[in-house]
Amino acid sequence: MSFSSDVKNEIINQSGMTKKQRIALLSGMLCFGARISTSPGGYHLKFSTENPRVARTLYSLMKSDCAIKANLRVFKGAKSILYYVTIDDTLEVNDLFHTIGQLSGGEDISRFLNFHISKKYISDSAEKKFFIRGAFLAAGSVINPRKNCHLEFVTSHYRLSKDMEDLLAEFDLSVKTAVRKSNYVLYFKNNSDVADVLTILGAYNSLMEYHNIKIMKDVRNSINRKINCDTANMTKTIDASFKQVEAIERLEALGVLSNLSESLQEVARLRIQYKELGLKELGEMLNPPLGKSGVNHRLRKLIQEAEKYK
């Protein structure tokens, strides 16, 4: 099961909703997932999803809170199974749209233009959150945090996308937008924003998992950075040591090393004997001990002496 499915199941499992909150949830689902079509027989509504629990939830909300008789159908394709919730009666589509605030007053379905967020029906903070939850059930997804950080809502309706952008802004969420295959995509790629949206969705178990995975990734990345840094430093130390040893061996082969100062000869003997040590460790072995910069200065002097005889 995907991370998105886990989030949707958490939304569906929520209980204790008021009727207005259930209508807000239904409104979010229909605005972001329903399609209206016409035929000589009238107006038809169709909602499709690959998640059977989402389809059953929509069907139940229509029946229990709107007294709408919908049809629930299953279509088995070659690669996936689709679940359809449909209404083929014009009057029932009309009643449903009045219930969720897409039509008002004496309007009928023939006057319907575009899906939008009705402030009259989606008014307080709780109702707004349930509308967002319904939108996620219908057209939302979130990538498994083990792979990346991305949560999005998708709609083909421009006005609805702008209304949703404004609604999310009310929760201090700065959503990014893009157009993908004639659809309007509202998305988040920031860790804290995704976590905030999961909180609004009421997906607290998924939120905890999200945080745990992010913490583990941060720890792993920190360890990898340290290992890479240590490896780079080790490589740098070995390369420098190789160059220093090469210079000392040349001076010794030419019989020049013994002519240098005792301090240079002392550090040269230690470098030949302890090729793997860093400057700090070499300095601690000198008598008297010497700091890294002092050891580095003496080794550079040895290299400069050797370069005179190239």
mmCIF file of C-alpha atoms in Angstrom:
data_model
loop_
_atom_site.group_PDB
_atom_site.id
_atom_site.type_symbol
_atom_site.label_atom_id
_atom_site.label_comp_id
_atom_site.label_asym_id
_atom_site.label_seq_id
_atom_site.Cartn_x
_atom_site.Cartn_y
_atom_site.Cartn_z
ATOM 1 C CA MET A 1 0.000 0.000 0.000
ATOM 2 C CA SER A 2 1.303 3.473 -0.915
ATOM 3 C CA PHE A 3 1.909 6.325 1.509
ATOM 4 C CA SER A 4 -0.910 8.270 -0.226
ATOM 5 C CA SER A 5 -3.299 5.382 0.406
ATOM 6 C CA ASP A 6 -2.330 5.338 4.080
ATOM 7 C CA VAL A 7 -3.131 9.050 4.346
ATOM 8 C CA LYS A 8 -6.470 8.600 2.573
ATOM 9 C CA ASN A 9 -7.406 5.681 4.811
ATOM 10 C CA GLU A 10 -6.695 7.829 7.865
ATOM 11 C CA ILE A 11 -9.019 10.522 6.510
ATOM 12 C CA ILE A 12 -11.741 7.966 5.827
ATOM 13 C CA ASN A 13 -11.393 6.438 9.310
ATOM 14 C CA GLN A 14 -12.082 9.766 11.032
ATOM 15 C CA SER A 15 -15.285 9.809 13.053
ATOM 16 C CA GLY A 16 -17.324 12.304 15.044
ATOM 17 C CA MET A 17 -17.995 14.667 12.130
ATOM 18 C CA THR A 18 -20.955 17.015 12.187
ATOM 19 C CA LYS A 19 -23.301 17.037 9.214
ATOM 20 C CA LYS A 20 -21.810 20.316 7.954
ATOM 21 C CA GLN A 21 -18.326 18.805 8.132
ATOM 22 C CA ARG A 22 -19.502 15.733 6.216
ATOM 23 C CA ILE A 23 -21.018 18.019 3.558
ATOM 24 C CA ALA A 24 -17.704 19.911 3.387
ATOM 25 C CA LEU A 25 -15.864 16.610 2.904
ATOM 26 C CA LEU A 26 -18.357 15.609 0.189
ATOM 27 C CA SER A 27 -17.976 19.000 -1.471
ATOM 28 C CA GLY A 28 -14.194 18.671 -1.602
ATOM 29 C CA MET A 29 -14.468 15.212 -3.134
ATOM 30 C CA LEU A 30 -16.948 16.281 -5.804
ATOM 31 C CA CYS A 31 -15.256 19.566 -6.706
ATOM 32 C CA PHE A 32 -11.940 17.816 -7.276
ATOM 33 C CA GLY A 33 -13.179 14.490 -8.608
ATOM 34 C CA ALA A 34 -16.581 14.769 -10.264
ATOM 35 C CA ARG A 35 -17.273 15.229 -13.966
ATOM 36 C CA ILE A 36 -20.527 16.569 -15.396
ATOM 37 C CA SER A 37 -21.765 15.485 -18.812
ATOM 38 C CA THR A 38 -24.980 15.892 -20.794
ATOM 39 C CA SER A 39 -27.003 13.678 -23.072
ATOM 40 C CA PRO A 40 -30.517 13.775 -24.535
ATOM 41 C CA GLY A 41 -31.589 12.193 -21.242
ATOM 42 C CA GLY A 42 -30.283 15.068 -19.129
ATOM 43 C CA TYR A 43 -27.274 15.716 -16.891
ATOM 44 C CA HIS A 44 -25.006 13.035 -15.489
ATOM 45 C CA LEU A 45 -22.351 13.012 -12.772
ATOM 46 C CA LYS A 46 -19.412 10.616 -12.689
ATOM 47 C CA PHE A 47 -16.655 10.211 -10.122
ATOM 48 C CA SER A 48 -13.835 7.714 -10.632
ATOM 49 C CA THR A 49 -11.077 6.467 -8.347
ATOM 50 C CA GLU A 50 -8.674 3.554 -7.985
ATOM 51 C CA ASN A 51 -9.313 3.442 -4.242
ATOM 52 C CA PRO A 52 -12.422 1.381 -3.335
ATOM 53 C CA ARG A 53 -12.707 2.974 0.119
ATOM 54 C CA VAL A 54 -12.826 6.454 -1.429
ATOM 55 C CA ALA A 55 -15.640 5.334 -3.741
ATOM 56 C CA ARG A 56 -17.601 3.775 -0.863
ATOM 57 C CA THR A 57 -17.119 6.900 1.255
ATOM 58 C CA LEU A 58 -18.507 9.149 -1.489
ATOM 59 C CA TYR A 59 -21.429 6.784 -2.080
ATOM 60 C CA SER A 60 -22.244 6.699 1.650
ATOM 61 C CA LEU A 61 -22.067 10.489 2.052
ATOM 62 C CA MET A 62 -24.444 11.001 -0.868
ATOM 63 C CA LYS A 63 -26.893 8.481 0.548
ATOM 64 C CA SER A 64 -26.783 9.411 4.241
ATOM 65 C CA ASP A 65 -26.438 13.203 4.103
ATOM 66 C CA CYS A 66 -28.057 14.096 0.771
ATOM 67 C CA ALA A 67 -30.563 11.256 0.280
ATOM 68 C CA ILE A 68 -29.134 10.853 -3.217
ATOM 69 C CA LYS A 69 -29.383 7.493 -4.926
ATOM 70 C CA ALA A 70 -26.081 6.952 -6.705
ATOM 71 C CA ASN A 71 -24.705 3.966 -8.577
ATOM 72 C CA LEU A 72 -21.474 2.220 -7.613
ATOM 73 C CA ARG A 73 -19.734 0.357 -10.431
ATOM 74 C CA VAL A 74 -16.422 -1.442 -10.899
ATOM 75 C CA PHE A 75 -14.415 -1.504 -14.116
ATOM 76 C CA LYS A 76 -11.556 -3.977 -14.428
ATOM 77 C CA GLY A 77 -8.982 -2.778 -16.920
ATOM 78 C CA ALA A 78 -5.830 -4.457 -18.152
ATOM 79 C CA LYS A 79 -3.590 -2.736 -15.600
ATOM 80 C CA SER A 80 -5.908 -1.374 -12.923
ATOM 81 C CA ILE A 81 -9.365 -1.473 -11.379
ATOM 82 C CA LEU A 82 -11.474 1.689 -11.412
ATOM 83 C CA TYR A 83 -14.431 2.373 -9.143
ATOM 84 C CA TYR A 84 -17.169 4.665 -10.443
ATOM 85 C CA VAL A 85 -19.836 6.534 -8.496
ATOM 86 C CA THR A 86 -22.461 7.892 -10.895
ATOM 87 C CA ILE A 87 -25.761 9.765 -10.840
ATOM 88 C CA ASP A 88 -27.872 9.645 -13.974
ATOM 89 C CA ASP A 89 -30.916 11.574 -12.754
ATOM 90 C CA THR A 90 -30.838 15.315 -13.568
ATOM 91 C CA LEU A 91 -32.993 16.253 -10.579
ATOM 92 C CA GLU A 92 -30.724 14.407 -8.174
ATOM 93 C CA VAL A 93 -27.612 16.011 -9.671
ATOM 94 C CA ASN A 94 -29.401 19.354 -9.256
ATOM 95 C CA ASP A 95 -30.293 18.621 -5.599
ATOM 96 C CA LEU A 96 -26.766 17.452 -4.840
ATOM 97 C CA PHE A 97 -25.216 20.623 -6.254
ATOM 98 C CA HIS A 98 -27.540 22.766 -4.165
ATOM 99 C CA THR A 99 -26.573 20.785 -1.071
ATOM 100 C CA ILE A 100 -22.827 21.305 -1.576
ATOM 101 C CA GLY A 101 -23.186 24.971 -2.554
ATOM 102 C CA GLN A 102 -22.317 24.749 -6.239
ATOM 103 C CA LEU A 103 -25.781 26.119 -7.074
ATOM 104 C CA SER A 104 -27.730 28.693 -5.105
ATOM 105 C CA GLY A 105 -31.250 30.112 -4.932
ATOM 106 C CA GLY A 106 -33.428 29.184 -7.877
ATOM 107 C CA GLU A 107 -30.533 28.071 -10.092
ATOM 108 C CA ASP A 108 -30.651 24.659 -11.706
ATOM 109 C CA ILE A 109 -27.938 22.412 -13.084
ATOM 110 C CA SER A 110 -28.257 23.960 -16.544
ATOM 111 C CA ARG A 111 -26.845 27.180 -15.030
ATOM 112 C CA PHE A 112 -23.784 25.436 -13.570
ATOM 113 C CA LEU A 113 -20.532 26.837 -14.940
ATOM 114 C CA ASN A 114 -17.481 25.883 -12.911
ATOM 115 C CA PHE A 115 -16.620 24.096 -9.708
ATOM 116 C CA HIS A 116 -15.681 26.548 -6.960
ATOM 117 C CA ILE A 117 -15.385 26.776 -3.190
ATOM 118 C CA SER A 118 -18.594 28.194 -1.759
ATOM 119 C CA LYS A 119 -17.747 30.383 1.266
ATOM 120 C CA LYS A 120 -21.383 30.135 2.350
ATOM 121 C CA TYR A 121 -21.142 26.364 2.797
ATOM 122 C CA ILE A 122 -17.442 26.162 3.644
ATOM 123 C CA SER A 123 -17.213 28.853 6.292
ATOM 124 C CA ASP A 124 -15.477 27.942 9.562
ATOM 125 C CA SER A 125 -11.979 26.505 10.029
ATOM 126 C CA ALA A 126 -13.162 22.931 10.645
ATOM 127 C CA GLU A 127 -15.312 22.886 7.492
ATOM 128 C CA LYS A 128 -12.398 24.260 5.456
ATOM 129 C CA LYS A 129 -10.175 21.464 6.730
ATOM 130 C CA PHE A 130 -12.763 18.848 5.781
ATOM 131 C CA PHE A 131 -13.078 20.362 2.314
ATOM 132 C CA ILE A 132 -9.291 20.043 1.918
ATOM 133 C CA ARG A 133 -9.520 16.433 3.129
ATOM 134 C CA GLY A 134 -12.190 15.707 0.545
ATOM 135 C CA ALA A 135 -10.051 17.298 -2.158
ATOM 136 C CA PHE A 136 -7.132 15.074 -1.162
ATOM 137 C CA LEU A 137 -9.314 11.948 -1.251
ATOM 138 C CA ALA A 138 -10.390 12.799 -4.790
ATOM 139 C CA ALA A 139 -7.267 14.290 -6.361
ATOM 140 C CA GLY A 140 -4.441 14.402 -3.860
ATOM 141 C CA SER A 141 -1.221 12.451 -3.545
ATOM 142 C CA VAL A 142 1.932 12.486 -1.461
ATOM 143 C CA ILE A 143 5.202 10.783 -2.371
ATOM 144 C CA ASN A 144 6.670 8.307 0.067
ATOM 145 C CA PRO A 145 9.062 10.431 2.170
ATOM 146 C CA ARG A 146 11.732 7.744 1.783
ATOM 147 C CA LYS A 147 11.969 8.825 -1.854
ATOM 148 C CA ASN A 148 11.254 12.541 -1.898
ATOM 149 C CA CYS A 149 9.234 15.394 -0.452
ATOM 150 C CA HIS A 150 6.179 16.206 -2.585
ATOM 151 C CA LEU A 151 2.434 16.590 -1.913
ATOM 152 C CA GLU A 152 -0.058 17.829 -4.480
ATOM 153 C CA PHE A 153 -3.679 18.469 -5.446
ATOM 154 C CA VAL A 154 -4.743 18.311 -9.102
ATOM 155 C CA THR A 155 -7.768 19.805 -10.839
ATOM 156 C CA SER A 156 -8.761 20.624 -14.397
ATOM 157 C CA HIS A 157 -10.698 23.711 -13.228
ATOM 158 C CA TYR A 158 -8.830 27.023 -13.139
ATOM 159 C CA ARG A 159 -11.269 28.854 -10.835
ATOM 160 C CA LEU A 160 -11.214 25.952 -8.380
ATOM 161 C CA SER A 161 -7.408 25.928 -8.383
ATOM 162 C CA LYS A 162 -7.345 29.659 -7.484
ATOM 163 C CA ASP A 163 -9.986 29.172 -4.781
ATOM 164 C CA MET A 164 -7.964 26.285 -3.343
ATOM 165 C CA GLU A 165 -4.791 28.361 -3.418
ATOM 166 C CA ASP A 166 -6.575 31.058 -1.393
ATOM 167 C CA LEU A 167 -8.010 28.485 1.000
ATOM 168 C CA LEU A 168 -4.597 26.956 1.709
ATOM 169 C CA ALA A 169 -3.189 30.449 2.245
ATOM 170 C CA GLU A 170 -5.671 30.875 5.112
ATOM 171 C CA PHE A 171 -3.675 28.164 6.910
ATOM 172 C CA ASP A 172 -0.398 30.030 6.212
ATOM 173 C CA LEU A 173 0.538 27.576 3.494
ATOM 174 C CA SER A 174 2.388 28.950 0.480
ATOM 175 C CA VAL A 175 1.496 26.549 -2.310
ATOM 176 C CA LYS A 176 3.288 26.414 -5.653
ATOM 177 C CA THR A 177 1.308 25.971 -8.876
ATOM 178 C CA ALA A 178 2.031 24.463 -12.262
ATOM 179 C CA VAL A 179 0.172 23.285 -15.362
ATOM 180 C CA ARG A 180 0.544 19.634 -16.279
ATOM 181 C CA LYS A 181 -1.297 18.104 -19.245
ATOM 182 C CA SER A 182 -4.071 20.735 -19.105
ATOM 183 C CA ASN A 183 -4.444 20.241 -15.342
ATOM 184 C CA TYR A 184 -3.684 22.755 -12.622
ATOM 185 C CA VAL A 185 -1.349 21.312 -9.995
ATOM 186 C CA LEU A 186 -1.038 22.801 -6.519
ATOM 187 C CA TYR A 187 1.995 21.324 -4.795
ATOM 188 C CA PHE A 188 4.337 21.485 -1.815
ATOM 189 C CA LYS A 189 7.979 20.407 -1.812
ATOM 190 C CA ASN A 190 9.045 21.825 1.545
ATOM 191 C CA ASN A 191 9.263 19.393 4.483
ATOM 192 C CA SER A 192 7.478 21.655 6.958
ATOM 193 C CA ASP A 193 4.685 22.529 4.477
ATOM 194 C CA VAL A 194 4.015 18.863 3.716
ATOM 195 C CA ALA A 195 3.915 18.149 7.448
ATOM 196 C CA ASP A 196 1.455 21.043 7.956
ATOM 197 C CA VAL A 197 -0.831 19.727 5.205
ATOM 198 C CA LEU A 198 -0.778 16.233 6.749
ATOM 199 C CA THR A 199 -1.831 17.859 10.032
ATOM 200 C CA ILE A 200 -4.761 19.616 8.316
ATOM 201 C CA LEU A 201 -5.724 16.294 6.734
ATOM 202 C CA GLY A 202 -5.842 14.752 10.207
ATOM 203 C CA ALA A 203 -3.401 12.027 9.117
ATOM 204 C CA TYR A 204 -1.489 11.964 12.407
ATOM 205 C CA ASN A 205 -0.110 8.422 12.104
ATOM 206 C CA SER A 206 1.213 9.223 8.632
ATOM 207 C CA LEU A 207 2.591 12.506 9.985
ATOM 208 C CA MET A 208 4.551 10.611 12.682
ATOM 209 C CA GLU A 209 5.881 8.178 10.088
ATOM 210 C CA TYR A 210 6.779 11.115 7.840
ATOM 211 C CA HIS A 211 8.762 12.790 10.633
ATOM 212 C CA ASN A 212 10.497 9.543 11.612
ATOM 213 C CA ILE A 213 11.565 8.847 8.031
ATOM 214 C CA LYS A 214 12.800 12.418 7.598
ATOM 215 C CA ILE A 215 14.786 12.215 10.850
ATOM 216 C CA MET A 216 16.392 8.927 9.753
ATOM 217 C CA LYS A 217 17.224 10.421 6.335
ATOM 218 C CA ASP A 218 18.767 13.489 7.966
ATOM 219 C CA VAL A 219 20.849 11.320 10.302
ATOM 220 C CA ARG A 220 21.943 9.092 7.419
ATOM 221 C CA ASN A 221 22.848 12.105 5.279
ATOM 222 C CA SER A 222 24.793 13.631 8.162
ATOM 223 C CA ILE A 223 26.735 10.392 8.643
ATOM 224 C CA ASN A 224 27.435 10.155 4.923
ATOM 225 C CA ARG A 225 28.655 13.751 4.838
ATOM 226 C CA LYS A 226 30.984 13.053 7.777
ATOM 227 C CA ILE A 227 32.283 9.877 6.137
ATOM 228 C CA ASN A 228 32.849 11.728 2.868
ATOM 229 C CA CYS A 229 34.597 14.550 4.707
ATOM 230 C CA ASP A 230 36.765 12.107 6.682
ATOM 231 C CA THR A 231 37.585 10.221 3.483
ATOM 232 C CA ALA A 232 38.549 13.443 1.710
ATOM 233 C CA ASN A 233 40.723 14.507 4.634
ATOM 234 C CA MET A 234 42.360 11.080 4.779
ATOM 235 C CA THR A 235 43.064 11.172 1.048
ATOM 236 C CA LYS A 236 44.516 14.659 1.397
ATOM 237 C CA THR A 237 46.732 13.514 4.297
ATOM 238 C CA ILE A 238 47.980 10.454 2.390
ATOM 239 C CA ASP A 239 48.730 12.492 -0.755
ATOM 240 C CA ALA A 240 50.627 15.085 1.284
ATOM 241 C CA SER A 241 52.507 12.392 3.179
ATOM 242 C CA PHE A 242 53.525 10.700 -0.079
ATOM 243 C CA LYS A 243 54.928 13.972 -1.407
ATOM 244 C CA GLN A 244 56.793 14.639 1.857
ATOM 245 C CA VAL A 245 58.298 11.134 2.003
ATOM 246 C CA GLU A 246 59.367 11.368 -1.636
ATOM 247 C CA ALA A 247 61.187 14.656 -0.912
ATOM 248 C CA ILE A 248 62.882 13.292 2.221
ATOM 249 C CA GLU A 249 64.047 10.128 0.433
ATOM 250 C CA ARG A 250 65.526 12.251 -2.375
ATOM 251 C CA LEU A 251 67.423 14.404 0.125
ATOM 252 C CA GLU A 252 68.682 11.295 1.893
ATOM 253 C CA ALA A 253 69.751 9.612 -1.377
ATOM 254 C CA LEU A 254 71.710 12.734 -2.326
ATOM 255 C CA GLY A 255 73.355 12.875 1.106
ATOM 256 C CA VAL A 256 71.879 16.319 1.716
ATOM 257 C CA LEU A 257 69.521 15.505 4.598
ATOM 258 C CA SER A 258 72.332 15.273 7.153
ATOM 259 C CA ASN A 259 73.424 18.811 6.268
ATOM 260 C CA LEU A 260 70.064 20.310 7.298
ATOM 261 C CA SER A 261 69.120 21.576 10.742
ATOM 262 C CA GLU A 262 68.439 19.081 13.518
ATOM 263 C CA SER A 263 64.819 20.248 13.688
ATOM 264 C CA LEU A 264 64.276 19.367 9.995
ATOM 265 C CA GLN A 265 66.075 16.042 10.370
ATOM 266 C CA GLU A 266 63.922 15.161 13.400
ATOM 267 C CA VAL A 267 60.618 15.746 11.600
ATOM 268 C CA ALA A 268 61.993 13.969 8.499
ATOM 269 C CA ARG A 269 62.831 10.835 10.540
ATOM 270 C CA LEU A 270 59.339 10.788 12.082
ATOM 271 C CA ARG A 271 57.633 11.266 8.713
ATOM 272 C CA ILE A 272 59.594 8.335 7.187
ATOM 273 C CA GLN A 273 58.753 6.138 10.172
ATOM 274 C CA TYR A 274 55.093 7.144 10.515
ATOM 275 C CA LYS A 275 53.824 7.784 6.983
ATOM 276 C CA GLU A 276 50.143 7.443 7.898
ATOM 277 C CA LEU A 277 50.051 9.991 10.726
ATOM 278 C CA GLY A 278 48.597 13.469 10.427
ATOM 279 C CA LEU A 279 50.414 16.674 11.300
ATOM 280 C CA LYS A 280 48.934 16.887 14.781
ATOM 281 C CA GLU A 281 50.121 13.399 15.739
ATOM 282 C CA LEU A 282 53.596 14.029 14.322
ATOM 283 C CA GLY A 283 53.852 17.279 16.265
ATOM 284 C CA GLU A 284 52.997 15.523 19.534
ATOM 285 C CA MET A 285 55.920 13.114 18.996
ATOM 286 C CA LEU A 286 58.500 15.876 18.600
ATOM 287 C CA ASN A 287 60.659 17.045 21.507
ATOM 288 C CA PRO A 288 59.495 19.587 22.407
ATOM 289 C CA PRO A 289 55.999 19.026 20.927
ATOM 290 C CA LEU A 290 55.002 21.238 18.015
ATOM 291 C CA GLY A 291 51.634 22.374 16.641
ATOM 292 C CA LYS A 292 50.230 21.453 13.217
ATOM 293 C CA SER A 293 51.325 24.709 11.581
ATOM 294 C CA GLY A 294 54.878 24.281 12.880
ATOM 295 C CA VAL A 295 55.123 20.705 11.599
ATOM 296 C CA ASN A 296 53.641 21.761 8.260
ATOM 297 C CA HIS A 297 56.200 24.576 7.998
ATOM 298 C CA ARG A 298 59.123 22.152 8.530
ATOM 299 C CA LEU A 299 57.783 19.617 6.036
ATOM 300 C CA ARG A 300 57.310 22.334 3.434
ATOM 301 C CA LYS A 301 60.922 23.398 4.008
ATOM 302 C CA LEU A 302 62.025 19.819 3.312
ATOM 303 C CA ILE A 303 60.024 19.763 0.060
ATOM 304 C CA GLN A 304 61.532 23.117 -0.973
ATOM 305 C CA GLU A 305 65.054 21.767 -0.279
ATOM 306 C CA ALA A 306 64.340 18.660 -2.383
ATOM 307 C CA GLU A 307 63.023 20.756 -5.297
ATOM 308 C CA LYS A 308 66.430 22.448 -5.524
ATOM 309 C CA TYR A 309 67.900 19.147 -6.745
ATOM 310 C CA LYS A 310 65.338 18.269 -9.435
#
